[in-house]
PDB file of C-alpha atoms in Angstrom:
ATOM      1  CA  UNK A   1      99.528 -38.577-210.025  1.00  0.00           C
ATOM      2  CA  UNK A   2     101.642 -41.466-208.527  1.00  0.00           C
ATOM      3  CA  UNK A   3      99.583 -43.403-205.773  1.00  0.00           C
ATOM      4  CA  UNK A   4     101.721 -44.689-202.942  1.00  0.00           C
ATOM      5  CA  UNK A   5     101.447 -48.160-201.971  1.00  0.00           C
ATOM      6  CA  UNK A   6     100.357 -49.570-198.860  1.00  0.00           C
ATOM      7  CA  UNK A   7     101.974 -51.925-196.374  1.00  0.00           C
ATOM      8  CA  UNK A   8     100.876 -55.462-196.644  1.00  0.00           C
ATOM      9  CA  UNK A   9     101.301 -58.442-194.827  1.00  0.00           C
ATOM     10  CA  UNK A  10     104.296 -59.751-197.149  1.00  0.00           C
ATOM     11  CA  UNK A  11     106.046 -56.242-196.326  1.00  0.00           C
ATOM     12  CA  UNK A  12     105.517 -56.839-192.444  1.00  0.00           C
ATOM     13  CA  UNK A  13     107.312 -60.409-192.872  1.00  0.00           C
ATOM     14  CA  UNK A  14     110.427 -59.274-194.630  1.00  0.00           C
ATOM     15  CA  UNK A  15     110.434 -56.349-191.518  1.00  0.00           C
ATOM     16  CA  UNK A  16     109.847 -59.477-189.279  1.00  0.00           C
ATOM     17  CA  UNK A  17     112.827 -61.604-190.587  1.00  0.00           C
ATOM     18  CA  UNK A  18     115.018 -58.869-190.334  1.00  0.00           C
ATOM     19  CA  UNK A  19     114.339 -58.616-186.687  1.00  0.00           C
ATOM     20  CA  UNK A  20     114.524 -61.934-185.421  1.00  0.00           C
ATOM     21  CA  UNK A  21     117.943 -62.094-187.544  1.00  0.00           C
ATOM     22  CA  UNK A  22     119.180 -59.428-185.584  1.00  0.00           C
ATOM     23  CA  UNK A  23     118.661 -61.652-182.119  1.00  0.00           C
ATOM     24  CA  UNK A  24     114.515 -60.818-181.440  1.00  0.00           C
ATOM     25  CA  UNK A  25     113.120 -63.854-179.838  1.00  0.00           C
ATOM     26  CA  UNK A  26     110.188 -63.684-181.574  1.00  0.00           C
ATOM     27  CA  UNK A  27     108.152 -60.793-183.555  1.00  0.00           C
ATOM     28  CA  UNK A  28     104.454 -60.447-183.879  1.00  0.00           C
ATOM     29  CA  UNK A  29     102.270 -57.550-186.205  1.00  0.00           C
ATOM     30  CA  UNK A  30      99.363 -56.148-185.460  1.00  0.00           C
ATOM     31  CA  UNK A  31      97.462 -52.936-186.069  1.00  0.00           C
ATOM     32  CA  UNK A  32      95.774 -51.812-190.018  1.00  0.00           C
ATOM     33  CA  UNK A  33      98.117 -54.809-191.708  1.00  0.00           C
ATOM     34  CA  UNK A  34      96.314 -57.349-189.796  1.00  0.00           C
ATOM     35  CA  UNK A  35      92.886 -56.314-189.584  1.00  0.00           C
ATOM     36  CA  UNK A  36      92.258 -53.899-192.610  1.00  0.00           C
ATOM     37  CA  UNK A  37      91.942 -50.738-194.368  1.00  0.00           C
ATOM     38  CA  UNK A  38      96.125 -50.441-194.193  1.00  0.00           C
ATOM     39  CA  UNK A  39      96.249 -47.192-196.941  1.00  0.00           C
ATOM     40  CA  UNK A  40      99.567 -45.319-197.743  1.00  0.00           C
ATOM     41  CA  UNK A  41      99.636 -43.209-194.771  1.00  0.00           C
ATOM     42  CA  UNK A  42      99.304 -46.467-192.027  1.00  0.00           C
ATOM     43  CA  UNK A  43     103.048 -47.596-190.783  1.00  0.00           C
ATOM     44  CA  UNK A  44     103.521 -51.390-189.823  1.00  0.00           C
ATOM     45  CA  UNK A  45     103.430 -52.102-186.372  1.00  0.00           C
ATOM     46  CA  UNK A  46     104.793 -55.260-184.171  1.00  0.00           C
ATOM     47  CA  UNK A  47     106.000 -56.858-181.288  1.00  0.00           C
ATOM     48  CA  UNK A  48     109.337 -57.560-180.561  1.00  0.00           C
ATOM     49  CA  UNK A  49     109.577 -59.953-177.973  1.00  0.00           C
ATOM     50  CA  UNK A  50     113.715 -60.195-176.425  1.00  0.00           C
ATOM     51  CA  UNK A  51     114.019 -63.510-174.224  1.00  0.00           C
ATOM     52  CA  UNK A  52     115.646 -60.984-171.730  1.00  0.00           C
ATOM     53  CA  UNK A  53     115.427 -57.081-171.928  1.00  0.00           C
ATOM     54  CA  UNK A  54     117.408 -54.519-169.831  1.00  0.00           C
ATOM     55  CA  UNK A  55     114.338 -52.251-169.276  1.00  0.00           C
ATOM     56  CA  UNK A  56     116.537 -49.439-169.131  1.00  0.00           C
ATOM     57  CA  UNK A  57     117.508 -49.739-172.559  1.00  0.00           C
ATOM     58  CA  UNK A  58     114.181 -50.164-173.959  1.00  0.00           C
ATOM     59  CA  UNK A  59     113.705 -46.720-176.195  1.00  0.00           C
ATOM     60  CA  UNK A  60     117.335 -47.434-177.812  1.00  0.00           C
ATOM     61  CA  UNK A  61     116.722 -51.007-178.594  1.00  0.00           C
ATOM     62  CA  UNK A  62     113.765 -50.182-180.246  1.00  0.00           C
ATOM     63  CA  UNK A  63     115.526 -47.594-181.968  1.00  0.00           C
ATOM     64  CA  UNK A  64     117.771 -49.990-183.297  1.00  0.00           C
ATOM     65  CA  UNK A  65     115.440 -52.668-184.286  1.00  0.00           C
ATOM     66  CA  UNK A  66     112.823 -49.645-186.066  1.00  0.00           C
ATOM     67  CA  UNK A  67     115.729 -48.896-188.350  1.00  0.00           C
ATOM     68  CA  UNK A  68     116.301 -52.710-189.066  1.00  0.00           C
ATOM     69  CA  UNK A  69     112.770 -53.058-189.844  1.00  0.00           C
ATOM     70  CA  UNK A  70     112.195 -49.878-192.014  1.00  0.00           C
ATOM     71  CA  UNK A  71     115.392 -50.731-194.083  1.00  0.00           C
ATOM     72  CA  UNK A  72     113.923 -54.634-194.731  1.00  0.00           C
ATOM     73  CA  UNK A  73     110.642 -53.626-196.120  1.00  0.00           C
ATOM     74  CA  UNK A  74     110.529 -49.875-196.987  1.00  0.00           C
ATOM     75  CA  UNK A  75     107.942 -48.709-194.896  1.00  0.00           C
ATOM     76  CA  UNK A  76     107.590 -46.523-191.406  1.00  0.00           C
ATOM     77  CA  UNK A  77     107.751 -49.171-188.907  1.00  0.00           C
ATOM     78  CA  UNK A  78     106.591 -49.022-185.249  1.00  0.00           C
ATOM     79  CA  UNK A  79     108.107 -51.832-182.815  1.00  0.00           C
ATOM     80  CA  UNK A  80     106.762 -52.358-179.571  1.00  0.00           C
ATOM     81  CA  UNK A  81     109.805 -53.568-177.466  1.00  0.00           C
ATOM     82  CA  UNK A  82     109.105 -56.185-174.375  1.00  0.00           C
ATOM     83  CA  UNK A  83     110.415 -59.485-173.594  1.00  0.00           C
ATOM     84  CA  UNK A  84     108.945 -62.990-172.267  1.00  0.00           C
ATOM     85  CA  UNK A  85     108.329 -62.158-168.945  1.00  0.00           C
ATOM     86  CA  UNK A  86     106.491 -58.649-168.938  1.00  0.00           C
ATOM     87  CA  UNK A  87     104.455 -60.515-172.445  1.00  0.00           C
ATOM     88  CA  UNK A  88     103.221 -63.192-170.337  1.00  0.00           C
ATOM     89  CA  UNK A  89     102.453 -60.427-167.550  1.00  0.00           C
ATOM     90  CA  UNK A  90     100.909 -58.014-169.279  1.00  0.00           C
ATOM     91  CA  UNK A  91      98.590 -60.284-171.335  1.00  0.00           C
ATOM     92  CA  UNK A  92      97.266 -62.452-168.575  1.00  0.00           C
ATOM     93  CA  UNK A  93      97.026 -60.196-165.418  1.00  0.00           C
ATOM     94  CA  UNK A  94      96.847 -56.592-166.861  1.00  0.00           C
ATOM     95  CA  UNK A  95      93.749 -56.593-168.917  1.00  0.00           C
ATOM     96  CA  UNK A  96      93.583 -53.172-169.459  1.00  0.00           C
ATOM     97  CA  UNK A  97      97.107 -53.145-171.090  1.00  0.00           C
ATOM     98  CA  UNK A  98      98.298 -52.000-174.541  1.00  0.00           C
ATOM     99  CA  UNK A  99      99.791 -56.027-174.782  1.00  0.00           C
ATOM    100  CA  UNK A 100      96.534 -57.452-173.671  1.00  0.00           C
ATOM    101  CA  UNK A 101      94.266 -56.010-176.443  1.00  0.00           C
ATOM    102  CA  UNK A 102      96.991 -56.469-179.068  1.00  0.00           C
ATOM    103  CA  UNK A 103      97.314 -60.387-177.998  1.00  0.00           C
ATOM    104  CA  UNK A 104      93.784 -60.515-178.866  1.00  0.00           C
ATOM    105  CA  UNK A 105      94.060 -60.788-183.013  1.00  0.00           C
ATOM    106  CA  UNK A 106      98.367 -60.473-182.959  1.00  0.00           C
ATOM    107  CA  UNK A 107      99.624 -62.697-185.247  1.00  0.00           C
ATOM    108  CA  UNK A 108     103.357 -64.367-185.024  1.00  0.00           C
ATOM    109  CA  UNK A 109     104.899 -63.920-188.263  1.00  0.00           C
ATOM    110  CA  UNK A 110     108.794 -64.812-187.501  1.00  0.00           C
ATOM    111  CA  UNK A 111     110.703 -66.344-184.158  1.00  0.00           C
ATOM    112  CA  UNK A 112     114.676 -66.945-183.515  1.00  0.00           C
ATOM    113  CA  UNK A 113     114.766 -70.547-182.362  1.00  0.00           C
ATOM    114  CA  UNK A 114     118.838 -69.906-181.793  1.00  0.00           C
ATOM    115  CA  UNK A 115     118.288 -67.031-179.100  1.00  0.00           C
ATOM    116  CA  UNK A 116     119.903 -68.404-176.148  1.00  0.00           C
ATOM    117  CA  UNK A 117     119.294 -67.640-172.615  1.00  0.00           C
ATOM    118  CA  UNK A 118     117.341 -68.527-169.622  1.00  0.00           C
ATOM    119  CA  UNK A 119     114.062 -67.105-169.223  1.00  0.00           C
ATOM    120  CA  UNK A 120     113.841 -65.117-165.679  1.00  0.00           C
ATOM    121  CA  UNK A 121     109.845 -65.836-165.140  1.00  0.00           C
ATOM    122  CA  UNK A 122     109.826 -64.516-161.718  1.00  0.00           C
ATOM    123  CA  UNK A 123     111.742 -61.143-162.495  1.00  0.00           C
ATOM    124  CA  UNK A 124     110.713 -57.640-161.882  1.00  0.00           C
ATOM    125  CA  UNK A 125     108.525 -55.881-165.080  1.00  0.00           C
ATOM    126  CA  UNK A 126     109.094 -52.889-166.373  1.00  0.00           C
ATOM    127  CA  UNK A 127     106.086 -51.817-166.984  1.00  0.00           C
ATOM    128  CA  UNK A 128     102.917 -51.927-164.044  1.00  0.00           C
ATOM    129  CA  UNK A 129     101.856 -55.652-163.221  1.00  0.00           C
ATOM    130  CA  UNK A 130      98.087 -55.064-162.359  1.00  0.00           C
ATOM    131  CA  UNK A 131      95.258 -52.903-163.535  1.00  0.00           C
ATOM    132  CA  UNK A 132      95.430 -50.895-160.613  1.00  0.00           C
ATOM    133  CA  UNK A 133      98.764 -49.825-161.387  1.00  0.00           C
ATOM    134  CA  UNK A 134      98.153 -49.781-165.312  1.00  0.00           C
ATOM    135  CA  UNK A 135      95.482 -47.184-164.205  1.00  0.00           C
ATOM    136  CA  UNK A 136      98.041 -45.018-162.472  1.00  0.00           C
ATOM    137  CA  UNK A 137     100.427 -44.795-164.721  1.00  0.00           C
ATOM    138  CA  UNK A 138      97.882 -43.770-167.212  1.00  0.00           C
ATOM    139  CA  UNK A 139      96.778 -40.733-164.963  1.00  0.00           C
ATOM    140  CA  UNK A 140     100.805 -39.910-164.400  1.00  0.00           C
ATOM    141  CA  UNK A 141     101.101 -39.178-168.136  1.00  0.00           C
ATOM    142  CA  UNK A 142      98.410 -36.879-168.017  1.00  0.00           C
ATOM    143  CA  UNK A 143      98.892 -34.900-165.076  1.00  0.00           C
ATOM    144  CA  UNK A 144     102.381 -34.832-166.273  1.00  0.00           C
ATOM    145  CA  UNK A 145     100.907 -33.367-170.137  1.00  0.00           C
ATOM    146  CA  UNK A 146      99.619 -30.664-167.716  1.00  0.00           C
ATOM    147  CA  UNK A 147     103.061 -29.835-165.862  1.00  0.00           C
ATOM    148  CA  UNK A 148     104.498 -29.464-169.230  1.00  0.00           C
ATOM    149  CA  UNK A 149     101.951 -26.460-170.283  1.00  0.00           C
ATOM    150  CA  UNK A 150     103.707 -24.663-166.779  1.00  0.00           C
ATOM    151  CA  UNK A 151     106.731 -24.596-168.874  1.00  0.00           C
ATOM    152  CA  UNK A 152     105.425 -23.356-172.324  1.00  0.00           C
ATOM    153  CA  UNK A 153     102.855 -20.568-170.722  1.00  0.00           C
ATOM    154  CA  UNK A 154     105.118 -17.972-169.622  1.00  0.00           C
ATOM    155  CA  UNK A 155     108.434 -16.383-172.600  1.00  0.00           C
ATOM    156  CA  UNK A 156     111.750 -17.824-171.924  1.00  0.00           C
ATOM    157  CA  UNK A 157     114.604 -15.392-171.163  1.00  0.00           C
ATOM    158  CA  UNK A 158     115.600 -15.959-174.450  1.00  0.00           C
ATOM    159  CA  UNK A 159     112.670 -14.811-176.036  1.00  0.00           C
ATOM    160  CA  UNK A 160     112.374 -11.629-173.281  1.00  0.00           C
ATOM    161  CA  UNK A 161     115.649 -10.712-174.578  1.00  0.00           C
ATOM    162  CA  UNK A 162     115.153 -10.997-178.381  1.00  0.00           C
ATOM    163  CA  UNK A 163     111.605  -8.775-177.676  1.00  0.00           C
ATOM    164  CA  UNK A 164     114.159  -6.051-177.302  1.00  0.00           C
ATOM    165  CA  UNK A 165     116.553  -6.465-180.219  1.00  0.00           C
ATOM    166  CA  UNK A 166     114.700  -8.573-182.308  1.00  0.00           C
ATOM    167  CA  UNK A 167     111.131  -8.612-182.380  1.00  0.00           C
ATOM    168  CA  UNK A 168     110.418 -10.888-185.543  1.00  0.00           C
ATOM    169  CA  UNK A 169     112.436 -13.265-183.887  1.00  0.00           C
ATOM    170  CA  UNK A 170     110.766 -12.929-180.230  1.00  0.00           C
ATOM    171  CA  UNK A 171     107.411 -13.173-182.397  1.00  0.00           C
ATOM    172  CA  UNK A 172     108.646 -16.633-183.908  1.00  0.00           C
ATOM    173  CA  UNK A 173     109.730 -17.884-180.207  1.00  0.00           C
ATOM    174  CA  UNK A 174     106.421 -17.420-178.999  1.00  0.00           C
ATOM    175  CA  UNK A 175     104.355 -18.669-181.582  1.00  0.00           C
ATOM    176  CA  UNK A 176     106.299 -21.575-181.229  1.00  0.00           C
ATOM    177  CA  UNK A 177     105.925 -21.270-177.524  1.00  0.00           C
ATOM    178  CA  UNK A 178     102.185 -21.499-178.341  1.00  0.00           C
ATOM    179  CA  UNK A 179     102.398 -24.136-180.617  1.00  0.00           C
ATOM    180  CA  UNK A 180     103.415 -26.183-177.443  1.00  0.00           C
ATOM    181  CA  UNK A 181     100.660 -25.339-175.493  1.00  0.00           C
ATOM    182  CA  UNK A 182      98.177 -26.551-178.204  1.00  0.00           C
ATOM    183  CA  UNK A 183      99.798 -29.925-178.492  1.00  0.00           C
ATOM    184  CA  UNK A 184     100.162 -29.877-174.831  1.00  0.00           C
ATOM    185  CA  UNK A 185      96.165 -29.230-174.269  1.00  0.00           C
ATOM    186  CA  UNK A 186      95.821 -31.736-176.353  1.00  0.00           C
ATOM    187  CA  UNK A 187      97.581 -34.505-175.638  1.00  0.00           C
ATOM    188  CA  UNK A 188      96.228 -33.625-171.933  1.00  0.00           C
ATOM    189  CA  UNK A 189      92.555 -34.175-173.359  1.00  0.00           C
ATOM    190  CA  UNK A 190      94.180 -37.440-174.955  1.00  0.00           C
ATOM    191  CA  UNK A 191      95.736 -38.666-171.963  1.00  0.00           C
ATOM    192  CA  UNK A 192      92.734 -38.424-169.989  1.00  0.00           C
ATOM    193  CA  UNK A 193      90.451 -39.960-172.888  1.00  0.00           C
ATOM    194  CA  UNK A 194      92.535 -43.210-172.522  1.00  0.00           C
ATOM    195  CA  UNK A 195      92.297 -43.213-168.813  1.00  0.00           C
ATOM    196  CA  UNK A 196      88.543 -43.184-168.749  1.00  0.00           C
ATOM    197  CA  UNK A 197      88.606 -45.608-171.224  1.00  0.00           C
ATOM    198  CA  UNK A 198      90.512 -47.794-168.773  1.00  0.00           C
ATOM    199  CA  UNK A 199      88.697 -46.690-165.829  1.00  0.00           C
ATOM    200  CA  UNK A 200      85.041 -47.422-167.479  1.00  0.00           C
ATOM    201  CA  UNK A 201      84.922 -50.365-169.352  1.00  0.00           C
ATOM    202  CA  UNK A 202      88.271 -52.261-167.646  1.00  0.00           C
ATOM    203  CA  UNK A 203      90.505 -52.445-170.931  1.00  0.00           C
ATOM    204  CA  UNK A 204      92.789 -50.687-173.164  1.00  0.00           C
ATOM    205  CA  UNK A 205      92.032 -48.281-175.567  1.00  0.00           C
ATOM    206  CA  UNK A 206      92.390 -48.850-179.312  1.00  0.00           C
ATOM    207  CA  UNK A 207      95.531 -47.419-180.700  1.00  0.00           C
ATOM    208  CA  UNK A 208      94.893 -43.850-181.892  1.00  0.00           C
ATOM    209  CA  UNK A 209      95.030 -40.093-181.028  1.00  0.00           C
ATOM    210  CA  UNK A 210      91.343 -39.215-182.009  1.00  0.00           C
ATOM    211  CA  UNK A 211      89.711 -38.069-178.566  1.00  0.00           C
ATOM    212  CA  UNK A 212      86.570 -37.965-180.477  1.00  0.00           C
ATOM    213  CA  UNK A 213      87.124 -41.712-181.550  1.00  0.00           C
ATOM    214  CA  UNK A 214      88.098 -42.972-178.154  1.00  0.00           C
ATOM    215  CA  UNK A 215      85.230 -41.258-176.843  1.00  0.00           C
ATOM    216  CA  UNK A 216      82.484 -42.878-178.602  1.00  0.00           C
ATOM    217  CA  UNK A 217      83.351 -45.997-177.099  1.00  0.00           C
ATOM    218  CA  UNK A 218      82.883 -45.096-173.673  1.00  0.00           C
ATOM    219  CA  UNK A 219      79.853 -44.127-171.455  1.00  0.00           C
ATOM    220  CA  UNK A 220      77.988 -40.826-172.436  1.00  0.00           C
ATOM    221  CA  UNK A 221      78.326 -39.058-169.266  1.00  0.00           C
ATOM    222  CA  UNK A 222      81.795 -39.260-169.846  1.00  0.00           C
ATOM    223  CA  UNK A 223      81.355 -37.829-173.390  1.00  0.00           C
ATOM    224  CA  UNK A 224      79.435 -35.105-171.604  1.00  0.00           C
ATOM    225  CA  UNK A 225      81.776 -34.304-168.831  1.00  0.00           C
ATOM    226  CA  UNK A 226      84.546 -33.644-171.660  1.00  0.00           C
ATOM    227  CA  UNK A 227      82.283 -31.539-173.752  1.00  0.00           C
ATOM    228  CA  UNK A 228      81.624 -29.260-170.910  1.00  0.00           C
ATOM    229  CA  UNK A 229      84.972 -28.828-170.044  1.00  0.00           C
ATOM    230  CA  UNK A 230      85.354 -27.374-173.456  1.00  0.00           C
ATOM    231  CA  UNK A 231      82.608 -25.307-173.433  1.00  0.00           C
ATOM    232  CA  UNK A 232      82.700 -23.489-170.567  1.00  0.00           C
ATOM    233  CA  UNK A 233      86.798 -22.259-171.484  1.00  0.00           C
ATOM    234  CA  UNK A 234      85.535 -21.603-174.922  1.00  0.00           C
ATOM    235  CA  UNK A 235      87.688 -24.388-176.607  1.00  0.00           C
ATOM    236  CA  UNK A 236      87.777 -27.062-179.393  1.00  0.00           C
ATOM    237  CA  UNK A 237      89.801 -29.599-179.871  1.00  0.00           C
ATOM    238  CA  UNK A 238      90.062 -28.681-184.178  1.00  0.00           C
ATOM    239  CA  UNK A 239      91.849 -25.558-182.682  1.00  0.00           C
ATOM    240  CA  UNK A 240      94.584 -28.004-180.632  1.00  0.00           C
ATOM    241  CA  UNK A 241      97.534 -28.463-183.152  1.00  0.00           C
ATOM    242  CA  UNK A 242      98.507 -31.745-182.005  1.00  0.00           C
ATOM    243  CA  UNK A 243     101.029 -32.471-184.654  1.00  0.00           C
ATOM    244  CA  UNK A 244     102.779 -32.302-187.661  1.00  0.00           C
ATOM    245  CA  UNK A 245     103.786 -35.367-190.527  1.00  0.00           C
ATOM    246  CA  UNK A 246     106.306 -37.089-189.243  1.00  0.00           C
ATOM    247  CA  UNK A 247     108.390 -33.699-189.022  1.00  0.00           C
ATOM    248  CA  UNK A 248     108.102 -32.791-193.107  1.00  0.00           C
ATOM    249  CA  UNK A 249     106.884 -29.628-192.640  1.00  0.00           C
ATOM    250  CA  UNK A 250     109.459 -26.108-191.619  1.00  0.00           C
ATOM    251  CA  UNK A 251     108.509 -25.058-188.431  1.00  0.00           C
ATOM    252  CA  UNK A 252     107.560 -20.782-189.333  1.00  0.00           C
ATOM    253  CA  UNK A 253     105.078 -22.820-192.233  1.00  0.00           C
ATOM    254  CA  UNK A 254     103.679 -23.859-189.402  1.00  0.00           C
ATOM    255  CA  UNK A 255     103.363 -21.271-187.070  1.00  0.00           C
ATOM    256  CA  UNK A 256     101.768 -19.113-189.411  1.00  0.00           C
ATOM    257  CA  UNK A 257      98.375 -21.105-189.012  1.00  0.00           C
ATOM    258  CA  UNK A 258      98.282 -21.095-185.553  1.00  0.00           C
ATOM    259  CA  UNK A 259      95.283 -18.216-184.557  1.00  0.00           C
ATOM    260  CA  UNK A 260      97.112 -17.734-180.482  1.00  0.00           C
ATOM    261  CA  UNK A 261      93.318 -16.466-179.150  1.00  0.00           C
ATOM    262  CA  UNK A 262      93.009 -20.190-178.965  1.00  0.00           C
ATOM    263  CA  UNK A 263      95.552 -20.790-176.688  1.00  0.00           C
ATOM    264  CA  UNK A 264      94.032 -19.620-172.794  1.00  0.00           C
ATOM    265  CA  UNK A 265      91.000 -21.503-173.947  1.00  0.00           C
ATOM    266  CA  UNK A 266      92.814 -24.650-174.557  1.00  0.00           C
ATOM    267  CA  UNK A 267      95.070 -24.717-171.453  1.00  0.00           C
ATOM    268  CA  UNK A 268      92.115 -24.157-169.075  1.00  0.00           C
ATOM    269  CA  UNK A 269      90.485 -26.867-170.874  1.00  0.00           C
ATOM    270  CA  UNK A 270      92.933 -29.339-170.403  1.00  0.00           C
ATOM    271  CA  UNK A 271      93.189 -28.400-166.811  1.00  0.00           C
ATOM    272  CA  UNK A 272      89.375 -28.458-166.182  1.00  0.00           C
ATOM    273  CA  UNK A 273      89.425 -32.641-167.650  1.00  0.00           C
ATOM    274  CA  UNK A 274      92.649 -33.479-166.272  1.00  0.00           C
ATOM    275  CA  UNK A 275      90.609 -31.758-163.119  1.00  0.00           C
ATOM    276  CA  UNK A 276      87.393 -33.653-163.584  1.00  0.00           C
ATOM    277  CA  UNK A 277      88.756 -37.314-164.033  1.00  0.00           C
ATOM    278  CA  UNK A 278      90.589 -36.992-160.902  1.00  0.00           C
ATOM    279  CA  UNK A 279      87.338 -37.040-159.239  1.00  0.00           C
ATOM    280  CA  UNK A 280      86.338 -39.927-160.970  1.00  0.00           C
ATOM    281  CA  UNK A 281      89.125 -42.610-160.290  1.00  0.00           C
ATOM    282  CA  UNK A 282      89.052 -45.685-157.630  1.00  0.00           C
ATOM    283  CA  UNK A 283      93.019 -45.161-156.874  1.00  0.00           C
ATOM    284  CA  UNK A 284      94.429 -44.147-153.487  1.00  0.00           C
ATOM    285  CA  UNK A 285      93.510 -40.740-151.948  1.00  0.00           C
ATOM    286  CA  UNK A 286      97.163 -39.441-151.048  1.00  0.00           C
ATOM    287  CA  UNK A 287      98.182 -40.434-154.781  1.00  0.00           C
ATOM    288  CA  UNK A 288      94.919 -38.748-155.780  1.00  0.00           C
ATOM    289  CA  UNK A 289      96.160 -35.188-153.399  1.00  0.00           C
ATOM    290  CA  UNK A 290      99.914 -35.562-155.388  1.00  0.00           C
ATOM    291  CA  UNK A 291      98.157 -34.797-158.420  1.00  0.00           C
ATOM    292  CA  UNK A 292      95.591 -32.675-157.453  1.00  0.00           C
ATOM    293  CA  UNK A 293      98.629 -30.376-156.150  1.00  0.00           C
ATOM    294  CA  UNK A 294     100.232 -30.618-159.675  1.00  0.00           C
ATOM    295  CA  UNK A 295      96.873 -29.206-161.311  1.00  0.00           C
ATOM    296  CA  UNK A 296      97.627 -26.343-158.310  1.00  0.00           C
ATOM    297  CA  UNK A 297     101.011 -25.043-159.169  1.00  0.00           C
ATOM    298  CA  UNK A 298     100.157 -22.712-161.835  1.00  0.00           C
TER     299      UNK A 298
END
């Protein structure tokens, strides 16, 4: 049996190179590479750090630069996209930011001394500026995680029509349907993880998707409140299919595991944490009521 290699730290420096060739100011790596344990399965992850980004163009750019980087060394890469001014930002006054807990142990492994361009210090970020707002946009993604189960709970027209003329196929729509909700519950209970990590002990959480993980790091009572929420809907977060490998495997494989008597459980559960941190948040109380009335339409 052939045993895959792992990224190293000579693999993240080719991907490096390749970047700031293409124009990146300067590019950083972080993550398993740096401080361990990098197996097979781990990706490489850095920085890319632009002199001057148009925020609006941020997910193509790093698009771009994640095909750059995965052609230079042969591994799945992961770049973070930002530039000078939102860096400097969000690793000096947002300590509870993704940027500051990576500048922690980040190390610089290429820079483009030819980049040209004037730095605009003073210019508007594109991502929040304080902890206050880093803290709000945290809850926004997982209020929003439970807007998206509205859309996956009841069948599509589609799949109301094919119930009538084609009822392997309706089947397969709702599984899949289904499917969606899981991931959704889950990446609600995820969502929420990482904003009482933020809330509790004032800084980032690691990078991950393990609620359990994130979990142990923070207070027990918060541990507890989560645990109940599962409990009383009869749900368990082994029953949330979250995801798949990187897309590898056909989706009717898939569906096949899914056992849908786990599905109410899980929705109600994600609504009952998504519920419960909202009580628990130092943030304004008419930004509080917008989200409260999200958890409402149902």
């Amino acid at each position: 049996m052939t045993v895959e290699p792992a990224p190293t730290m000579d693999d993240a420096r080719r991907a490096a190179s390749a970047l700031a060739d293409a124009g990146v100011g300067r590019v950083l790596v972080f993550g398993s590479v740096v401080l361990g344990g990098a197996t097979s399965l781990s990706d490489i992850d850095l920085v890319a750090i632009d002199t001057d980004l148009e925020y609006s163009g941020r997910w193509k750019r790093k698009s771009g630069l994640e095909e750059i980087a995965r052609s230079a060394c042969g591994f799945w890469t992961e770049v973070f996209v930002t530039d000078e001014p939102e860096w400097r930002i969000r690793t000096t006054k947002v300590m509870s930011s993704f940027e500051a807990h990576v500048a922690t142990y980040a190390i610089e492994l290429a820079a483009n001394d030819d980049v040209s361009g004037v730095i605009e210090w003073d210019k508007p970020i594109g991502r929040p500026g304080s902890d206050k707002a880093e803290l709000a946009d945290r809850l926004e993604v997982a209020t929003r995680q439970i807007m998206s189960l509205l859309l996956h709970e009841r069948p599509t027209q589609r799949e109301l029509e094919l119930a009538r003329v084609d009822p392997d196929e309706a089947e397969f729509c709702r599984r899949v349907r289904h499917i969606s909700v899981l991931a959704g519950s889950y990446g609600a209970f995820l969502a929420a993880v990482r904003v009482m990590h933020v809330a509790t002990l004032g800084i980032a959480p690691p990078k991950g998707d393990e609620v359990t993980m994130l979990l142990a790091a923070q207070p027990s009572w918060v541990g507890d409140a989560f645990r109940r929420a599962l409990d009383s809907c009869g749900a368990a977060l082994s029953e949330m299919h979250y995801r798949r490998d990187r897309g590898d495997e056909e989706p009717d494989r898939h569906t096949r595991r899914v056992d849908t008597r786990h599905v109410g459980p899980a929705r109600d559960a994600a609504h009952a944490i998504v519920g419960w941190i909202l009580d628990h948040l130092d943030l304004d109380g008419d930004e509080l009521d917008r989200h409260r009335r999200r958890l409402e339409d149902r």
